Coordinates of N, CA and C in Angstrom, one line a residue:
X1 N 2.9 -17.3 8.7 CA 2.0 -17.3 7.5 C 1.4 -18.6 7.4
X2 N 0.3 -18.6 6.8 CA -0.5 -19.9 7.0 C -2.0 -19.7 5.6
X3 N -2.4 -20.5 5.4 CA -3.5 -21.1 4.6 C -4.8 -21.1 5.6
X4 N -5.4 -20.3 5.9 CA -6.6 -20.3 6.3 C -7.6 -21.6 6.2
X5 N -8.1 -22.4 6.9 CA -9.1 -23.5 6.6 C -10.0 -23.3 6.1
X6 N -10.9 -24.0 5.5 CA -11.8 -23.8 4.8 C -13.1 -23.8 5.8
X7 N -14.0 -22.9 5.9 CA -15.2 -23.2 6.4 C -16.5 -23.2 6.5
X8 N -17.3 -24.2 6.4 CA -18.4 -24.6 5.9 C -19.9 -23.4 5.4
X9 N -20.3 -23.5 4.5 CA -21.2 -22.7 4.1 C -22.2 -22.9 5.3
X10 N -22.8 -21.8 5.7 CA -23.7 -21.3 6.6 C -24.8 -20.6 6.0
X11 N -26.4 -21.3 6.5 CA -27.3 -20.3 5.8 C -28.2 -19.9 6.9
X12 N -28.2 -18.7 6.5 CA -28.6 -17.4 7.3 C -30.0 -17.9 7.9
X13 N -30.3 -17.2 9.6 CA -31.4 -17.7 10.3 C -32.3 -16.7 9.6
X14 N -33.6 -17.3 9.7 CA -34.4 -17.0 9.5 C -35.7 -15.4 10.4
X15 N -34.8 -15.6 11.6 CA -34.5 -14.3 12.8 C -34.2 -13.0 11.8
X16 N -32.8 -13.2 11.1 CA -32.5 -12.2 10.5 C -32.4 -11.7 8.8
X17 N -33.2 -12.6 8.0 CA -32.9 -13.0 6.8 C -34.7 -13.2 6.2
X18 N -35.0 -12.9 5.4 CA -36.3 -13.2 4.2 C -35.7 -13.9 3.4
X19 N -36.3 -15.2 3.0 CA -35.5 -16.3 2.1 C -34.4 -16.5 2.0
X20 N -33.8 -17.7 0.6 CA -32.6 -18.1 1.0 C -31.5 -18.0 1.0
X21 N -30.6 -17.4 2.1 CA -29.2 -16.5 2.0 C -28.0 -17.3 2.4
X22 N -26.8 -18.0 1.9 CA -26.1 -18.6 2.8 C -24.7 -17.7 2.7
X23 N -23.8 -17.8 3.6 CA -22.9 -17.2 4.0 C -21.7 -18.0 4.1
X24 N -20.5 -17.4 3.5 CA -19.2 -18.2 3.7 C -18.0 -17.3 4.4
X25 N -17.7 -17.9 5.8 CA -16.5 -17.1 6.4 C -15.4 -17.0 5.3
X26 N -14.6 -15.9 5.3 CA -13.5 -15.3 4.4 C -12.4 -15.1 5.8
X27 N -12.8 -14.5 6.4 CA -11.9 -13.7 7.3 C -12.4 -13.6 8.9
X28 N -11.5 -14.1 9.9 CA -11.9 -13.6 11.1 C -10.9 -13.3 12.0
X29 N -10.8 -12.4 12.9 CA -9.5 -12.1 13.9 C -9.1 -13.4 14.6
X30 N -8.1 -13.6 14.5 CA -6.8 -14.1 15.4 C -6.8 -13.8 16.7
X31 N -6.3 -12.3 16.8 CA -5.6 -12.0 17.8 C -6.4 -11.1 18.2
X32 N -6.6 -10.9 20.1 CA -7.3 -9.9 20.4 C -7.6 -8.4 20.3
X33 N -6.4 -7.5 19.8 CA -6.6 -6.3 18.9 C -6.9 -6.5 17.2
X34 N -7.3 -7.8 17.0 CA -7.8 -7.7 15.0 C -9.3 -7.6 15.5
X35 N -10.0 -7.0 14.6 CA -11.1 -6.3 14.1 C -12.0 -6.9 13.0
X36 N -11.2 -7.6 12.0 CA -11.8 -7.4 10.4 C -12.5 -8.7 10.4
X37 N -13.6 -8.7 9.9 CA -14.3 -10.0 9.2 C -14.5 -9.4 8.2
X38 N -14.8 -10.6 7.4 CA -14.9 -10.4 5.8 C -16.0 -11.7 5.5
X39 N -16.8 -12.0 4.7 CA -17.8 -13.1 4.2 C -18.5 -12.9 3.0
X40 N -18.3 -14.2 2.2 CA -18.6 -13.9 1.1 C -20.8 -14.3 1.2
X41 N -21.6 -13.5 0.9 CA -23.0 -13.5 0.9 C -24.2 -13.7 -0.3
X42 N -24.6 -14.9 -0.5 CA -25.6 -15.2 -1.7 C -26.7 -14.9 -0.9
X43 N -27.5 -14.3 -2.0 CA -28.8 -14.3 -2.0 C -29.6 -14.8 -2.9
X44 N -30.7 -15.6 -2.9 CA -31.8 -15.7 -3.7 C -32.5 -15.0 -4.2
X45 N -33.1 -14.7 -5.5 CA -33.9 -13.6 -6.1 C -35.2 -13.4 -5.0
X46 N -34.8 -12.0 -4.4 CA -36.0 -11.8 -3.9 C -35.5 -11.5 -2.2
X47 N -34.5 -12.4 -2.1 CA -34.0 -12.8 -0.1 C -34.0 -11.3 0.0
X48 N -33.4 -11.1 0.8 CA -33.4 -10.1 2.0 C -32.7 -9.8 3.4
X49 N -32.1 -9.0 4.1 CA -32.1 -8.9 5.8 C -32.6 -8.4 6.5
X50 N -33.3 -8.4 7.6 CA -34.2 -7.9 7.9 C -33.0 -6.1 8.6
X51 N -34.0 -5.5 8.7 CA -32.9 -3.6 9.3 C -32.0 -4.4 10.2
X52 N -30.9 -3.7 10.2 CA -29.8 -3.9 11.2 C -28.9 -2.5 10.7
X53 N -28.1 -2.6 11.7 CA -26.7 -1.6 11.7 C -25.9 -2.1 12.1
X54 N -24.3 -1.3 11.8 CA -23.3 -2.0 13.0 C -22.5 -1.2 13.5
X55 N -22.0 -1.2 14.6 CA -21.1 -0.7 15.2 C -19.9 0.5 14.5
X56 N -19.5 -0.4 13.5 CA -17.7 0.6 12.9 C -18.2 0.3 11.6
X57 N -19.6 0.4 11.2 CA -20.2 1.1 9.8 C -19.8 -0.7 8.8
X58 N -20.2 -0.7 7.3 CA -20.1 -2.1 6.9 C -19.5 -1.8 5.7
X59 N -18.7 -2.5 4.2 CA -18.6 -2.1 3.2 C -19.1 -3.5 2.1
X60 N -19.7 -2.8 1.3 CA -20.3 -4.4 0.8 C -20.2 -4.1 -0.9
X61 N -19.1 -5.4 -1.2 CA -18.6 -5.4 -2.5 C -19.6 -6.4 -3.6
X62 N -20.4 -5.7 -4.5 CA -21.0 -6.6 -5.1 C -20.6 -7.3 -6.2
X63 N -20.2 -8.9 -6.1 CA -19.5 -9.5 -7.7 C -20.2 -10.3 -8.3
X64 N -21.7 -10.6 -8.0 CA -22.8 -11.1 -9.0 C -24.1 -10.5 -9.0
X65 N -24.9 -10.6 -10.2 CA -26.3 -10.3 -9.8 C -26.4 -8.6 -9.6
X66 N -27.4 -8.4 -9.5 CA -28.1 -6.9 -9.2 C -28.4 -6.8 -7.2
X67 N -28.3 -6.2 -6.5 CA -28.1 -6.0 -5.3 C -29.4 -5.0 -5.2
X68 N -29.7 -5.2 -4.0 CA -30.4 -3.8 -3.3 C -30.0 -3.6 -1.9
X69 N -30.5 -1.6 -2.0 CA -29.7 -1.6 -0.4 C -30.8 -0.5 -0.1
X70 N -31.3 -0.4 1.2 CA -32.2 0.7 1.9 C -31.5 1.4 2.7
X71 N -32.1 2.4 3.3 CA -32.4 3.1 4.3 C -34.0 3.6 5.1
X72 N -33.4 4.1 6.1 CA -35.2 4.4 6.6 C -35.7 5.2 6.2
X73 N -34.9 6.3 5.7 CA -35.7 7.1 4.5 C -36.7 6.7 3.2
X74 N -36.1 5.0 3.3 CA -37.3 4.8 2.0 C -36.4 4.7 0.8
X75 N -35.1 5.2 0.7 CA -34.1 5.2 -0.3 C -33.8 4.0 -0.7
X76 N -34.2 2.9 -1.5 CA -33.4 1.9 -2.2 C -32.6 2.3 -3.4
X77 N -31.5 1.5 -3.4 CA -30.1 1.6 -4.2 C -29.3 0.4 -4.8
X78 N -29.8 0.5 -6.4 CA -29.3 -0.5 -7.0 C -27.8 -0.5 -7.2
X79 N -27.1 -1.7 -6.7 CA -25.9 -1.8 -7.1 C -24.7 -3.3 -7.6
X80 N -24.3 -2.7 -8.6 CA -24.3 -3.9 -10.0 C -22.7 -4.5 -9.5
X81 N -22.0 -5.7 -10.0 CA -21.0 -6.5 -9.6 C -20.1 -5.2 -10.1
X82 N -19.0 -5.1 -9.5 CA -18.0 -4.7 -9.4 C -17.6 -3.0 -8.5
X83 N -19.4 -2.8 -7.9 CA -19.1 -1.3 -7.2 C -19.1 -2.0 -6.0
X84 N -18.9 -1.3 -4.7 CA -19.2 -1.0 -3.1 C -19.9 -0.1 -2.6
X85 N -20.9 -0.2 -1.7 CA -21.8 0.0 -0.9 C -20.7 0.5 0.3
X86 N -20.8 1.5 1.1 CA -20.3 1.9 2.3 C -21.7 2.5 2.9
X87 N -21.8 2.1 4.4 CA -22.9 2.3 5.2 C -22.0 2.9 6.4
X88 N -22.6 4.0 6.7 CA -21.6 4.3 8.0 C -22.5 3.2 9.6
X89 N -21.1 3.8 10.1 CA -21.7 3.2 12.3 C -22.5 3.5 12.1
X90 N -24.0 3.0 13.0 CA -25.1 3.1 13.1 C -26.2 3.3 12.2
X91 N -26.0 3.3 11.3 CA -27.3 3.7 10.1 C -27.6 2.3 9.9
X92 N -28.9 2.2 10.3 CA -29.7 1.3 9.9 C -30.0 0.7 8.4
X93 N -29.9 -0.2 7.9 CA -30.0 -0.7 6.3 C -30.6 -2.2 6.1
X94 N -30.5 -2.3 4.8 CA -31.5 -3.6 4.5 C -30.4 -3.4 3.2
X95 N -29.9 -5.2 3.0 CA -29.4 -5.7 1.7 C -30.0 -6.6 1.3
X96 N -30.3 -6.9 0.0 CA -31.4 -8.1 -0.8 C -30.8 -8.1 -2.0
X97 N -31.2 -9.6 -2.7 CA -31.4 -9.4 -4.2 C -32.5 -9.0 -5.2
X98 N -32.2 -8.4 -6.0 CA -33.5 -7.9 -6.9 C -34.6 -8.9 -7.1
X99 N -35.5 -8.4 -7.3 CA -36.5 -9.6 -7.6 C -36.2 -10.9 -8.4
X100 N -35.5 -10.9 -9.4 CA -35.6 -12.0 -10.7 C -33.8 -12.2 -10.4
X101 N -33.1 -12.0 -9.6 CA -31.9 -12.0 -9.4 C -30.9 -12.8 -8.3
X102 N -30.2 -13.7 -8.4 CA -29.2 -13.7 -7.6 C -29.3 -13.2 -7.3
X103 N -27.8 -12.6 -6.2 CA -27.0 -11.7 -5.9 C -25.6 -12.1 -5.1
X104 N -24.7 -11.5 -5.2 CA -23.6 -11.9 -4.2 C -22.5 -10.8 -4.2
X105 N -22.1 -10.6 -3.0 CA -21.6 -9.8 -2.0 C -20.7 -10.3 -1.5
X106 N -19.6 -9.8 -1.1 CA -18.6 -9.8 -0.2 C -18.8 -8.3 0.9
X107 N -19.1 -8.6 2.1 CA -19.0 -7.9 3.4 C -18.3 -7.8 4.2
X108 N -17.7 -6.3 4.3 CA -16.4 -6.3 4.8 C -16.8 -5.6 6.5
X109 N -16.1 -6.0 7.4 CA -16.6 -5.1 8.8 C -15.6 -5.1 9.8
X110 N -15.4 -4.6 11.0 CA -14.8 -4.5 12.3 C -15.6 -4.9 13.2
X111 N -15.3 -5.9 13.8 CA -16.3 -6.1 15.2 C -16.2 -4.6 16.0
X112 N -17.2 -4.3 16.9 CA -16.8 -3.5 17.8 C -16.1 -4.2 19.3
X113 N -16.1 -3.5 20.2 CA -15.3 -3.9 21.6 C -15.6 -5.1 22.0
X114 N -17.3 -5.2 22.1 CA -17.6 -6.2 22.1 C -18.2 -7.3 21.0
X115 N -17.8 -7.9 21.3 CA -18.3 -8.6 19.6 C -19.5 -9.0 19.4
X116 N -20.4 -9.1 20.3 CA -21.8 -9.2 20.4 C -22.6 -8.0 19.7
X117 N -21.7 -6.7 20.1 CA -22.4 -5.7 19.8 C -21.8 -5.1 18.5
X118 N -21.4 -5.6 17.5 CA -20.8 -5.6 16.0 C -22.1 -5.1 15.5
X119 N -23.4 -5.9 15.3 CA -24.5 -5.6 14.0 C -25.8 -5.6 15.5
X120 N -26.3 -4.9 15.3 CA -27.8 -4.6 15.7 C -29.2 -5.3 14.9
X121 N -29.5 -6.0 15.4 CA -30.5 -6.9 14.2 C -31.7 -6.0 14.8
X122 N -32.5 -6.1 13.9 CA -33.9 -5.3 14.2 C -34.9 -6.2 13.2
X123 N -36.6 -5.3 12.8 CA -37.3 -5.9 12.7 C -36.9 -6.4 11.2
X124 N -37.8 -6.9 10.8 CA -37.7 -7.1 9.0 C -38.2 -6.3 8.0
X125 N -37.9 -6.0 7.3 CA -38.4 -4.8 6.3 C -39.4 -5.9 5.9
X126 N -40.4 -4.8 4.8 CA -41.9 -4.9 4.6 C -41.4 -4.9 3.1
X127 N -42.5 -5.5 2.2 CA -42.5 -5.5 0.6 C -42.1 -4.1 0.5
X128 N -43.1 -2.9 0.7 CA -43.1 -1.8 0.5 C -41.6 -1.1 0.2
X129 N -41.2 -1.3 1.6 CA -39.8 -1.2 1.9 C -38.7 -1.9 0.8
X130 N -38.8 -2.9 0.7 CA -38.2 -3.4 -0.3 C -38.5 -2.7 -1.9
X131 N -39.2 -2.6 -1.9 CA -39.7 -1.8 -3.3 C -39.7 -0.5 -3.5
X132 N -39.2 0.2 -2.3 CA -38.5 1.8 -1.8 C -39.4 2.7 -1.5
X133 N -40.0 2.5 -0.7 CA -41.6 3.2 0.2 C -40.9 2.8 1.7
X134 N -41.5 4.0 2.2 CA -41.9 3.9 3.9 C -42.8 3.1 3.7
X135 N -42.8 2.9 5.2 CA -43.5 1.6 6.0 C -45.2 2.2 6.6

């Protein structure tokens, strides 16, 4: 048993991220059959990620601020501190804060086999898209 180290706030590349998002490791495997990451995720009023998916699907706990969440359907989904977001494997999504809003998240996931191929980054969503319109 042990005390996990503390590790340094990280803010999100600009590759995969619209404005300013930083990231704090919570959780990473040890051993080579563990799976779970966990990270706690701020957003700026407004930030964003650009579409991605992942591998063994994502769960994203909201504990500040107003959240948003897409699909390619064009479906945005407000969701307030204290619910969870479940996205299954492969479905493409976009997480952001509301316009006038923080936001913060905890993201829960499984690497897949290979750990490169965990999250699929793609292009960046469009205002539109953000505002719950196809592209």
């Amino acid at each position: 048993m042990n005390i996990e180290p503390e590790k340094p706030t990280i803010k999100n590349s600009p590759e995969q991220f619209a404005g300013d998002v930083w990231v704090d490791p919570i959780v990473a495997p040890h051993e080579g059959d563990q799976r779970m990451t966990a990270a706690r995720v701020r957003f700026a009023p407004g930030a964003r990620t650009a579409w991605h998916s992942h591998a063994r699907g994502q769960y994203l706990h909201v504990t500040a601020g107003v959240a948003r969440f897409g699909d390619r359907d064009g479906n945005v989904i407000e969701v307030h501190p204290g619910q969870t977001l479940y996205t299954p494997p492969g479905q493409d999504h976009w997480h952001a804060a509301a316009p006038n809003s923080f936001m913060e998240h905890i993201a829960f996931l499984e690497s897949a086999d290979d750990a490169a191929d965990t999250t699929d980054w793609k292009e960046h969503i469009t205002d539109t898209e953000y505002e719950g319109g196809n592209a």
